[in-house]
Tab-separated table of C-alpha atoms and ligand atoms in Angstrom:
chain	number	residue	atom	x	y	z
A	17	UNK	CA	169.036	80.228	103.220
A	18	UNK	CA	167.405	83.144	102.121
A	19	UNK	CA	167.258	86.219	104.819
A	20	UNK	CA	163.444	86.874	106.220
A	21	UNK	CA	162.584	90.687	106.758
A	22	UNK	CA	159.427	91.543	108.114
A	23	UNK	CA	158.112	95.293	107.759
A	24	UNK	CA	155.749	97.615	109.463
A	25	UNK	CA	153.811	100.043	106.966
A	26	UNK	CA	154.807	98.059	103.896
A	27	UNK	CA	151.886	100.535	102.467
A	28	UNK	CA	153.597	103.682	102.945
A	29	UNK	CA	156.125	105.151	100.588
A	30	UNK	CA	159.516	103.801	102.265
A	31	UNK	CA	157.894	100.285	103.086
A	32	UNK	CA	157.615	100.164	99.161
A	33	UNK	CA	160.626	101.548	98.497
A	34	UNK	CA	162.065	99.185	101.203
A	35	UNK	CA	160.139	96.272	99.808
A	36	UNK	CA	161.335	96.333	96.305
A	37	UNK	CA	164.792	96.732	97.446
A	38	UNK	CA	164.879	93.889	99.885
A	39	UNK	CA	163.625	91.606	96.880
A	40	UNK	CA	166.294	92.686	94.671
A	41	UNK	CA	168.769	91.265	97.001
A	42	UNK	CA	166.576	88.377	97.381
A	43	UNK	CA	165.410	88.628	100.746
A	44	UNK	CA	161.779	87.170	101.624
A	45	UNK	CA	159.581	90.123	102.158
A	46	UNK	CA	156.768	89.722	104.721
A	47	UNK	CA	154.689	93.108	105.060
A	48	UNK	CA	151.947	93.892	107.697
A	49	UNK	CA	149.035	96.107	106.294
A	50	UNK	CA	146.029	97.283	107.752
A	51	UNK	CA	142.449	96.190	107.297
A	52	UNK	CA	140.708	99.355	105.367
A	53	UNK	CA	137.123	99.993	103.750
A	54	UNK	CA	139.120	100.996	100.501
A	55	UNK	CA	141.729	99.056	99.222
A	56	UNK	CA	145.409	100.446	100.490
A	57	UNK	CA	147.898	98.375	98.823
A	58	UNK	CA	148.606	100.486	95.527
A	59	UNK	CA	151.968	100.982	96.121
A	60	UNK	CA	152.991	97.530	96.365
A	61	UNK	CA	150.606	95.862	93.879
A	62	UNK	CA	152.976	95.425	91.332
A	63	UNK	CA	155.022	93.046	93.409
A	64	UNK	CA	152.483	91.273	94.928
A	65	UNK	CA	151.640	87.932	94.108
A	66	UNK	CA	149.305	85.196	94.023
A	67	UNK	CA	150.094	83.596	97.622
A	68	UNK	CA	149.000	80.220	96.371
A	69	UNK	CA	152.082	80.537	93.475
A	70	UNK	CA	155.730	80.701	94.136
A	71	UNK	CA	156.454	83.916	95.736
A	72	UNK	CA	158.875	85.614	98.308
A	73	UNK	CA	156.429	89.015	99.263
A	74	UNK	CA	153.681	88.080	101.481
A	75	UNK	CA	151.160	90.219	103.064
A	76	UNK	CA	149.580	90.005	107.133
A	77	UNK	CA	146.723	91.448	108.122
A	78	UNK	CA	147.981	93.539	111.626
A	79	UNK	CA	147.971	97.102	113.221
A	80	UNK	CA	150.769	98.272	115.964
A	81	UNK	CA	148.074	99.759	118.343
A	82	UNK	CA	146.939	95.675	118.513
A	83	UNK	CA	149.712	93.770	120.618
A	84	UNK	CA	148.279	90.575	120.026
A	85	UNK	CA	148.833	90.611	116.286
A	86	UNK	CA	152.192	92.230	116.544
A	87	UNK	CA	153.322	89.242	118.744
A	88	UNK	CA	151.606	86.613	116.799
A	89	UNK	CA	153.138	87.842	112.779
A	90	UNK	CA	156.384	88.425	114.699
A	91	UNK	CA	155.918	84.639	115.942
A	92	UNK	CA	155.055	83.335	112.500
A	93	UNK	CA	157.651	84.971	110.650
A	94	UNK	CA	160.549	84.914	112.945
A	95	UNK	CA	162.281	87.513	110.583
A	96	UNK	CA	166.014	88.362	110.388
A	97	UNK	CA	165.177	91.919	110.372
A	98	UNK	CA	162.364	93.711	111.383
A	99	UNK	CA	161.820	97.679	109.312
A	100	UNK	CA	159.391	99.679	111.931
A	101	UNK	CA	158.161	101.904	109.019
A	102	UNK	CA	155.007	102.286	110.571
A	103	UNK	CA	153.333	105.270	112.122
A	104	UNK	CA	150.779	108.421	111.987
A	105	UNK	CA	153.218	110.198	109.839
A	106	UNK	CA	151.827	113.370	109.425
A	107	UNK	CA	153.053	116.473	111.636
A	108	UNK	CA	150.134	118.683	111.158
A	109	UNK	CA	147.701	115.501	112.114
A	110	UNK	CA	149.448	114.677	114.792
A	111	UNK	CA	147.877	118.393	116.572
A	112	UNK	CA	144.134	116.566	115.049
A	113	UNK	CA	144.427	112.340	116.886
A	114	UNK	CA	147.641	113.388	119.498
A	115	UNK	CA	146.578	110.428	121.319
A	116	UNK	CA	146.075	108.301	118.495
A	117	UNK	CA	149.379	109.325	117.106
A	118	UNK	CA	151.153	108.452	120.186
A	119	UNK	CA	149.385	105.099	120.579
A	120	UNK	CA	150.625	103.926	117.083
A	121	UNK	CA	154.114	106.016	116.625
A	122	UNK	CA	155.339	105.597	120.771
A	123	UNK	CA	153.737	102.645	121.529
A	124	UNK	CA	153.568	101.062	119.000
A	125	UNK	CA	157.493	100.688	118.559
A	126	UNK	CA	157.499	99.287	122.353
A	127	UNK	CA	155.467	96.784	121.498
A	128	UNK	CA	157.304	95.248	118.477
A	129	UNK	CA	160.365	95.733	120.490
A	130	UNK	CA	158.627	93.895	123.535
A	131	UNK	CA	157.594	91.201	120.778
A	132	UNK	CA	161.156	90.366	119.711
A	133	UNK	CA	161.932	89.866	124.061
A	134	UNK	CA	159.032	87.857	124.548
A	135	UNK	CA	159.601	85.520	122.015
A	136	UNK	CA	163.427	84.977	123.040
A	137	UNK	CA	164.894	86.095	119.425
A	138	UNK	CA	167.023	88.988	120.602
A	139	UNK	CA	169.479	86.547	118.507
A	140	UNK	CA	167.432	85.887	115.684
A	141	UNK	CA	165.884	89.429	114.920
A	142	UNK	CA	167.525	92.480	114.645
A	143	UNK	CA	165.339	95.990	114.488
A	144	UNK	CA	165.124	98.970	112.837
A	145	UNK	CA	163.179	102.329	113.792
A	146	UNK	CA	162.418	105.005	111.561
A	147	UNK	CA	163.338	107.881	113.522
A	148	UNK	CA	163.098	111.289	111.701
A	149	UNK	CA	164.476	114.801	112.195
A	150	UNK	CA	160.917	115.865	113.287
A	151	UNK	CA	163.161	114.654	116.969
A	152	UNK	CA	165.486	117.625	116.697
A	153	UNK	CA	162.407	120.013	115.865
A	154	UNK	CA	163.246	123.342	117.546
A	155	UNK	CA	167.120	122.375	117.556
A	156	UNK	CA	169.541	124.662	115.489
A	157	UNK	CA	170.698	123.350	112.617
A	158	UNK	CA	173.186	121.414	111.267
A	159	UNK	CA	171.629	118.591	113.381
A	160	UNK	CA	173.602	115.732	114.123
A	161	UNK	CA	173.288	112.241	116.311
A	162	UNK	CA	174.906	114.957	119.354
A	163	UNK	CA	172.061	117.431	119.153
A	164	UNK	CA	169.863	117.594	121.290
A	165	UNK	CA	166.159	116.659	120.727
A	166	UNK	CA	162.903	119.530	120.859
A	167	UNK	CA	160.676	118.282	119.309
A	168	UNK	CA	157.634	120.904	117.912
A	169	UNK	CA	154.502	118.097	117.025
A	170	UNK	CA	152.728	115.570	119.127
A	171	UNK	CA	154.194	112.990	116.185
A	172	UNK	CA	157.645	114.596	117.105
A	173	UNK	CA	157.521	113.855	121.023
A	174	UNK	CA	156.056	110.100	119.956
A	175	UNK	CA	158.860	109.524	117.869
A	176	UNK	CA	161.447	110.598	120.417
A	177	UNK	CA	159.575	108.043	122.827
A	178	UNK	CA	160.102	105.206	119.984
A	179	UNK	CA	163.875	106.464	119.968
A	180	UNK	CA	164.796	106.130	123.677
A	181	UNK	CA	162.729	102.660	124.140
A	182	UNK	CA	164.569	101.660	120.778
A	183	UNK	CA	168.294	102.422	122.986
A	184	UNK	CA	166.828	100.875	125.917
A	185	UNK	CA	165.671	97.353	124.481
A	186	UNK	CA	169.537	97.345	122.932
A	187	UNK	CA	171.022	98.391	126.137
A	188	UNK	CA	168.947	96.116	128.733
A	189	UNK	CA	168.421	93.040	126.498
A	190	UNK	CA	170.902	93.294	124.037
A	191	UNK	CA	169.140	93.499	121.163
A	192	UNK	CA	170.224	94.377	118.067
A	193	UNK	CA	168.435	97.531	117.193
A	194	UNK	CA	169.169	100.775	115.304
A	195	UNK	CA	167.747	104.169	114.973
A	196	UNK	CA	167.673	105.852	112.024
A	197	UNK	CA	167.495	109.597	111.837
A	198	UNK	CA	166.179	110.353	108.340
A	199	UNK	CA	165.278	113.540	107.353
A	200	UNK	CA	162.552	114.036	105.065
A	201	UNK	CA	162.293	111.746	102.069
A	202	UNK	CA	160.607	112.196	98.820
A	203	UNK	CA	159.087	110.184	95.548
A	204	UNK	CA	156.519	110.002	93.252
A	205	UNK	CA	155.195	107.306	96.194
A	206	UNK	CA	154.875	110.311	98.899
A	207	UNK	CA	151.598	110.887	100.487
A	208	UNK	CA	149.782	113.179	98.590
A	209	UNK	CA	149.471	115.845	101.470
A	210	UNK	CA	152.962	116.339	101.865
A	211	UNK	CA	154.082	119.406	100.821
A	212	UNK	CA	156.851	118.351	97.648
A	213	UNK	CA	153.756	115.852	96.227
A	214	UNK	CA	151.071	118.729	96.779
A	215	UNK	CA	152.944	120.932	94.810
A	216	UNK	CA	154.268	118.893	92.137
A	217	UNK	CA	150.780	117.269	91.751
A	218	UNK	CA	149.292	120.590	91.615
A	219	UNK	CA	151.764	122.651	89.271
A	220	UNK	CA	151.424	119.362	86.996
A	221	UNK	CA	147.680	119.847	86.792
A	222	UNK	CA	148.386	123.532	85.768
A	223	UNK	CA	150.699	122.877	83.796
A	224	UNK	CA	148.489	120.350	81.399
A	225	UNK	CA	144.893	121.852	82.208
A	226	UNK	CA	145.827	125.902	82.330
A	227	UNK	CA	143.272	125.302	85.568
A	228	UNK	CA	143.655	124.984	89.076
A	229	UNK	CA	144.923	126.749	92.343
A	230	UNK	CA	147.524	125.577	94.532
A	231	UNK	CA	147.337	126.659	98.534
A	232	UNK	CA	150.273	126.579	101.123
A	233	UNK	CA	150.825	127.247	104.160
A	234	UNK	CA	154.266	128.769	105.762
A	235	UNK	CA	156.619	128.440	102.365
A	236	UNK	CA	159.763	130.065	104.087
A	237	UNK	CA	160.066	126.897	105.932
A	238	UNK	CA	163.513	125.056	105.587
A	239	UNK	CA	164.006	121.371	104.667
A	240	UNK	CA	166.782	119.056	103.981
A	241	UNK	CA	164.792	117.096	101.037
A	242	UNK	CA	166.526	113.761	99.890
A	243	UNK	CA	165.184	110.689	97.810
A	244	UNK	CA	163.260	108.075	99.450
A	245	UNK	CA	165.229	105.533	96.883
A	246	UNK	CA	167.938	106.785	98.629
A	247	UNK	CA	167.330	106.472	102.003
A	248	UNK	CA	166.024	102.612	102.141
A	249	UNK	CA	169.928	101.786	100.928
A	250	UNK	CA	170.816	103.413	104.509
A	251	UNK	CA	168.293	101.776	106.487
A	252	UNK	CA	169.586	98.428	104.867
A	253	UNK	CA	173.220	99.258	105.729
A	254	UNK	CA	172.482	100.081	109.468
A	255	UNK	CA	171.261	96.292	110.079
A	256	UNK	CA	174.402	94.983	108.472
A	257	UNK	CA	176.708	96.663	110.652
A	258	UNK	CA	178.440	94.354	113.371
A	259	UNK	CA	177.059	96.744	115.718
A	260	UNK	CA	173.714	98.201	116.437
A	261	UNK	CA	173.749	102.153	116.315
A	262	UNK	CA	172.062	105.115	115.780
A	263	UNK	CA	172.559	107.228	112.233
A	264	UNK	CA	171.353	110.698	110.683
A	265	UNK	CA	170.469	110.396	107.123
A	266	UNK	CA	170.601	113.001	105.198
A	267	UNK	CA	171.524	115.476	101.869
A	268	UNK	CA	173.050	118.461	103.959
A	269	UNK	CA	171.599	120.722	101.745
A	270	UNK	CA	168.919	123.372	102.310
A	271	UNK	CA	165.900	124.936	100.628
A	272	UNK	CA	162.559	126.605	101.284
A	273	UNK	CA	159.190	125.588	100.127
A	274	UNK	CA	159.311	128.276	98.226
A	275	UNK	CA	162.683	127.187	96.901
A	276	UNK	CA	161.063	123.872	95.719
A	277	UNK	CA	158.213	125.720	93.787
A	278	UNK	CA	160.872	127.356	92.252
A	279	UNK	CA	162.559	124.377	91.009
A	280	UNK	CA	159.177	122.436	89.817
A	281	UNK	CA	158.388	125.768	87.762
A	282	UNK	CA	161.761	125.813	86.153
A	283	UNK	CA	161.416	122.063	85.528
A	284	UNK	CA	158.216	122.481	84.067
A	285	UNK	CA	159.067	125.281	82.098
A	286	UNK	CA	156.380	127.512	83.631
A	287	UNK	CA	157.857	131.176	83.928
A	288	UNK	CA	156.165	132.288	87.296
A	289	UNK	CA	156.254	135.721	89.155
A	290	UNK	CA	155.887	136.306	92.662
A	291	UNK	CA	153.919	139.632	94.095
A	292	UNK	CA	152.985	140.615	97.690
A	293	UNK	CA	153.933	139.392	101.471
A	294	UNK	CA	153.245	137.317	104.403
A	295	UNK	CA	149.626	135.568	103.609
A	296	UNK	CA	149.135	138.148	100.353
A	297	UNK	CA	152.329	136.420	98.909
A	298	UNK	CA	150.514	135.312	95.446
A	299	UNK	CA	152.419	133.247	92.128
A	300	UNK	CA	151.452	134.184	88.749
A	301	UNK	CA	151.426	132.312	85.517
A	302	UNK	CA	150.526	133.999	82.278
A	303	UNK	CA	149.127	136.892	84.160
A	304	UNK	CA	146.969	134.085	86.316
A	305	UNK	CA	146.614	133.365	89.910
A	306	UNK	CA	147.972	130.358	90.452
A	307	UNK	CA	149.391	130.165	94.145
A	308	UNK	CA	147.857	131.647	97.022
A	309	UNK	CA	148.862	131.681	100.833
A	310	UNK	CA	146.061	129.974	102.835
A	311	UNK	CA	146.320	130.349	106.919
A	312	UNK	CA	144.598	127.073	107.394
A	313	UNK	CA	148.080	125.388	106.373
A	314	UNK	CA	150.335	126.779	109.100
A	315	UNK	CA	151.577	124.582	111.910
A	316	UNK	CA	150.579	125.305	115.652
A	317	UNK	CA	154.193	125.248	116.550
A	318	UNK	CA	156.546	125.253	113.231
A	319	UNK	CA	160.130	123.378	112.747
A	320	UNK	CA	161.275	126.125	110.685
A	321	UNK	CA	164.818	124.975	109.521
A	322	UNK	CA	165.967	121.302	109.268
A	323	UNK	CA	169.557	120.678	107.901
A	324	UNK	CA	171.005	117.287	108.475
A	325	UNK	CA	174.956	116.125	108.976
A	326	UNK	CA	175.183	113.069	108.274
A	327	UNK	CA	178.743	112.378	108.058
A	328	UNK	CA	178.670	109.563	110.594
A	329	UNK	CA	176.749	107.776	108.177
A	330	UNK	CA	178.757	108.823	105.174
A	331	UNK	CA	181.986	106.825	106.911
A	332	UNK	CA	180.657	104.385	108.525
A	333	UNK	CA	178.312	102.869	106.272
A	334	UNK	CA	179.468	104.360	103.082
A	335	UNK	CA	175.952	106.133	102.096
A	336	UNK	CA	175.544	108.984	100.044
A	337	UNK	CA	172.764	109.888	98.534
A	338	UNK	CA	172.526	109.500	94.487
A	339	UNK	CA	169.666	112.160	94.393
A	340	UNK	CA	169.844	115.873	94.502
A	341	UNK	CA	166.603	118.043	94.725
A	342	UNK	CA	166.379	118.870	90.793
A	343	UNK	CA	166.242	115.327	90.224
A	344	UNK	CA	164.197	114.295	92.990
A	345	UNK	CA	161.547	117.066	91.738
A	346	UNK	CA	161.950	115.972	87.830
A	347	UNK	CA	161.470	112.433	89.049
A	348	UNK	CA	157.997	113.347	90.782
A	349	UNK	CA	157.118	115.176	87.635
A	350	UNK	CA	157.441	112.472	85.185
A	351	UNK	CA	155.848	110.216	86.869
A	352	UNK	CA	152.802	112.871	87.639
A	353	UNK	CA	152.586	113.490	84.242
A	354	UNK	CA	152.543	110.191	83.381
A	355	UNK	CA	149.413	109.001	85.626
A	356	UNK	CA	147.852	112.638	84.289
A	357	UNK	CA	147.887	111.511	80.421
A	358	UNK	CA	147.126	107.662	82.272
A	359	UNK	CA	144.022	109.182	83.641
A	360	UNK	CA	143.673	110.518	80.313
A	361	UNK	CA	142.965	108.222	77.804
A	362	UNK	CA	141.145	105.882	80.663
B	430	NAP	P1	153.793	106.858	105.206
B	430	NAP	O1	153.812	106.880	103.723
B	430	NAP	O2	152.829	107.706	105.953
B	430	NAP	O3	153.572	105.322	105.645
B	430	NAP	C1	153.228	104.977	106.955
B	430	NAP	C2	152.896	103.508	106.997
B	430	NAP	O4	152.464	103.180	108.334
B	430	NAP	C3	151.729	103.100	106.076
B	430	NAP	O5	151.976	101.825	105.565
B	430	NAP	C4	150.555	103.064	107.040
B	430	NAP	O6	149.492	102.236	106.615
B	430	NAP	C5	151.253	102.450	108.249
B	430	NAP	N1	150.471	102.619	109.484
B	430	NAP	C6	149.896	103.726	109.971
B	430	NAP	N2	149.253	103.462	111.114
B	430	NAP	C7	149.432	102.142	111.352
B	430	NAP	C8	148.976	101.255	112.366
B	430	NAP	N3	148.198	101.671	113.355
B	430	NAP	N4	149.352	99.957	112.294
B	430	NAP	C9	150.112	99.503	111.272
B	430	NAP	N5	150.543	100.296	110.273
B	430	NAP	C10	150.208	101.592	110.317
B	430	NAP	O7	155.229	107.191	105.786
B	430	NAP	P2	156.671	107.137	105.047
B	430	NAP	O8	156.935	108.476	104.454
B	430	NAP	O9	156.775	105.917	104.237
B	430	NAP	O10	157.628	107.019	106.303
B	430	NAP	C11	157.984	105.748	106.845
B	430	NAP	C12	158.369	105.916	108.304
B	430	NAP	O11	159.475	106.802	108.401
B	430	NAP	C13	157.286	106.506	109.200
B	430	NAP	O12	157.422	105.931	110.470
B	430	NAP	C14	157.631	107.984	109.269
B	430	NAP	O13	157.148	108.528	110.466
B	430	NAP	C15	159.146	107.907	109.224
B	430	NAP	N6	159.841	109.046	108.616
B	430	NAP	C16	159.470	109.522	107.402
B	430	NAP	C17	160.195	110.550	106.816
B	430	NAP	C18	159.846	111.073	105.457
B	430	NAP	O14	160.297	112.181	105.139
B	430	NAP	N7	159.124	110.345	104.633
B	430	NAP	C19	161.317	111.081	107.490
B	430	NAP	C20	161.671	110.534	108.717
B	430	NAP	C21	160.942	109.504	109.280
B	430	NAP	P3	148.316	102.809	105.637
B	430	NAP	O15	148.874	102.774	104.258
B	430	NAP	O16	147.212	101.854	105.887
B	430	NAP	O17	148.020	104.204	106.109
B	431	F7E	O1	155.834	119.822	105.508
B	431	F7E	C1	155.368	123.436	105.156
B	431	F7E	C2	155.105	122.820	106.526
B	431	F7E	O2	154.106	118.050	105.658
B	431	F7E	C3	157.090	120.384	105.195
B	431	F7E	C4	156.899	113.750	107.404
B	431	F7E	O3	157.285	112.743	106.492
B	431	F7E	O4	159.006	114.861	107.203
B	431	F7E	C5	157.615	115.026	107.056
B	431	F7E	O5	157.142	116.061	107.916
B	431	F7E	C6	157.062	121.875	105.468
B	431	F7E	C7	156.473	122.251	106.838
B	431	F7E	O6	156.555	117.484	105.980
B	431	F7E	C8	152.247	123.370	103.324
B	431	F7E	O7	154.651	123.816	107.443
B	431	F7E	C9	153.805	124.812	103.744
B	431	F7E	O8	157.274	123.237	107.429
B	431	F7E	O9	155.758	118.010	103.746
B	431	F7E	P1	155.484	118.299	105.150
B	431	F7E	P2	157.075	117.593	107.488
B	431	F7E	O10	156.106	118.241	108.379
B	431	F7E	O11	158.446	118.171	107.434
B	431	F7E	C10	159.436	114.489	108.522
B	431	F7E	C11	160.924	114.314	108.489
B	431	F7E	C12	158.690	113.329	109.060
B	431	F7E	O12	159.221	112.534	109.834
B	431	F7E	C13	157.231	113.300	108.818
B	431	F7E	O13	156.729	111.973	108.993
B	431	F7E	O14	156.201	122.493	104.502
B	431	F7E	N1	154.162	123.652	104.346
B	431	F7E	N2	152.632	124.661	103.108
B	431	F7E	C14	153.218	122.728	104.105
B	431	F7E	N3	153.119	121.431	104.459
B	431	F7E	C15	152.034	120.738	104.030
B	431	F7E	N4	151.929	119.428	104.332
B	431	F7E	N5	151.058	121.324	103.270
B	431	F7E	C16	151.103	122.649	102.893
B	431	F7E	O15	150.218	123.163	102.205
């Protein structure tokens, strides 16, 4: 029989990631999306199927701040392994729809959780949370499953709720269900307001137009960047453990976001040169302004340095990550240049 995952935010970039990965190793893939006025399924078009022919990816209408239809997919499905990818997954938003963030991100969690109890299949259905370093926040680094959480975002405190209810479910009902740690995760699939895809899509445009201006926020912040391709091989390997537990996932290496310009410049083979300080901190390209400092980007409270052990991981499920951050970023480009000289000819 073949094994029956069921995911939360197939839409997003690791639900995609996830997705194509689970069908490799010929899993049925059931993915909840959300009802939108524009279509939000790009991601996963290219595996998805006429329902009405022979396929193993199906797609549910749902949203996690609706119990009822988190109950009632969970019921129809009754998956082997549930993937809680979903959430409001952006820090600086989080300050915008708090509640809203917590609703989806906190709650939401408890409620698939709850689900999985209500319908008796604490046997059946094991879970998995995507928990992110966002928990440790404030926490000095090298963070680890030990340290301590602060978290710095209203997204930060929800997903520290979704942790705790995540160990209480397995503790009080025995069910199997893991926490993942992951710190952040990149791809040419990342949400175009995160900071790696904002500058790669930017530089790229620069690159081929000789126009544009790119505008960031605090670039001195520090970030353990890995590959999102990575990272869904670790989620997988938590739920076949024997045991339920709790994992950081991670490169343990370091670098700024100024760091990361750095390395899509030399990638690109645009010779930059930095001038000035604090918000007059400016990047030049053949004598033209290119990058400029812009207040409006800076967090209300900041996690300034994020640098993940995950050596746990590394022995207990034999992960490591394939990825470094030069081929992470040259990854990104190609496939930005790509959809540029797409765009193109269209
Ligand atoms: P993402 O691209 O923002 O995807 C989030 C997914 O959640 C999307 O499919 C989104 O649907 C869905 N979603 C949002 N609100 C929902 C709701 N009310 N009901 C149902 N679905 C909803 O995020 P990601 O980068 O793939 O990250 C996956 C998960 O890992 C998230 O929980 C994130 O918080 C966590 N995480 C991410 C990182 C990272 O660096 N990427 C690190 C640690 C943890 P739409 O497409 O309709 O918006
Ligand atoms: O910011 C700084 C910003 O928005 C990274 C989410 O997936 O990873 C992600 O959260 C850093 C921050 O990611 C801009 O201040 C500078 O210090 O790409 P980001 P994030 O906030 O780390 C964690 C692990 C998650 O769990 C989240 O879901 O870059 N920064 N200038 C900027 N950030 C943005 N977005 N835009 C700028 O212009």
């Amino acid at each position: 029989m073949k094994k029956i995952a069921l995911i939360f935010g197939i839409t997003g970039q690791d639900g995609s990631y996830l997705a194509k990965y689970l069908l490799k190793k010929n899993y049925v893939v059931h993915g909840v999306k959300r009802r939108s006025s524009s279509i939000n399924t790009s991601r996963v078009d290219d595996i998805y199927l006429d329902p009405h022919k022979k396929t193993n990816f199906y797609l549910h209408y749902g949203d996690l701040t609706d119990s009822l239809s988190v109950l009632n997919i969970i019921k129809k499905v009754k998956p082997n392994e549930i993937y809680n990818l979903a959430a409001q997954s952006h820090v600086s938003v989080s300050f915008n729809v708090p509640e809203y963030t917590a609703n989806v991100t906190a709650i939401g969690t408890l409620r698939i959780l709850d689900a999985i109890f209500t319908l008796n299949l604490q046997k059946k259905t094991k879970f998995y949370q995507a928990g992110t370093s966002e928990m440790f926040g404030a926490s000095k680094p090298p963070q680890n499953e030990k340290t301590n959480f602060y978290p710095r975002s209203p997204y930060g405190v929800a997903k520290v709720y979704a942790h705790w209810i995540t160990v209480n479910y397995r503790e009080a009902y025995n069910i199997f269900a893991c926490n993942g740690i992951l710190f952040n995760h990149e791809s040419p699939m990342r949400g175009e307001t995160f900071v790696t895809r904002k500058i790669v899509m930017a530089l790229c445009r620069i690159y081929t137009s000789g126009k544009g201006r790119l505008y960031l926020g605090n670039i001195y912040s520090k970030r353990d960047w890995g590959h999102a391709e990575d990272y869904v091989v670790a989620m997988w390997k938590m739920m076949q453990q024997k045991k339920p537990n709790d994992y950081v996932i991670s490169t343990g290496k370091q670098y700024t976001v100024k760091n990361f310009v750095n390395i899509v410049c030399k990638e690109l083979k645009m010779k930059i040169v930095w001038k000035g300080r604090g918000l007059n901190e400016k990047a030049y390209y053949k004598n033209k302004l290119i990058i400029s400092i812009d207040k409006k980007y800076f967090r209300t409270t900041e996690v300034n340095s994020l640098l993940g052990d995950s050596r746990k991981a590394r022995k207990e499920l034999k992960w490591r990550p394939k990825h470094n951050l030069r081929s992470l970023a040259k990854d990104m480009i190609i496939k930005e240049i790509k959809a540029i000289n797409e765009n193109k000819t269209r």
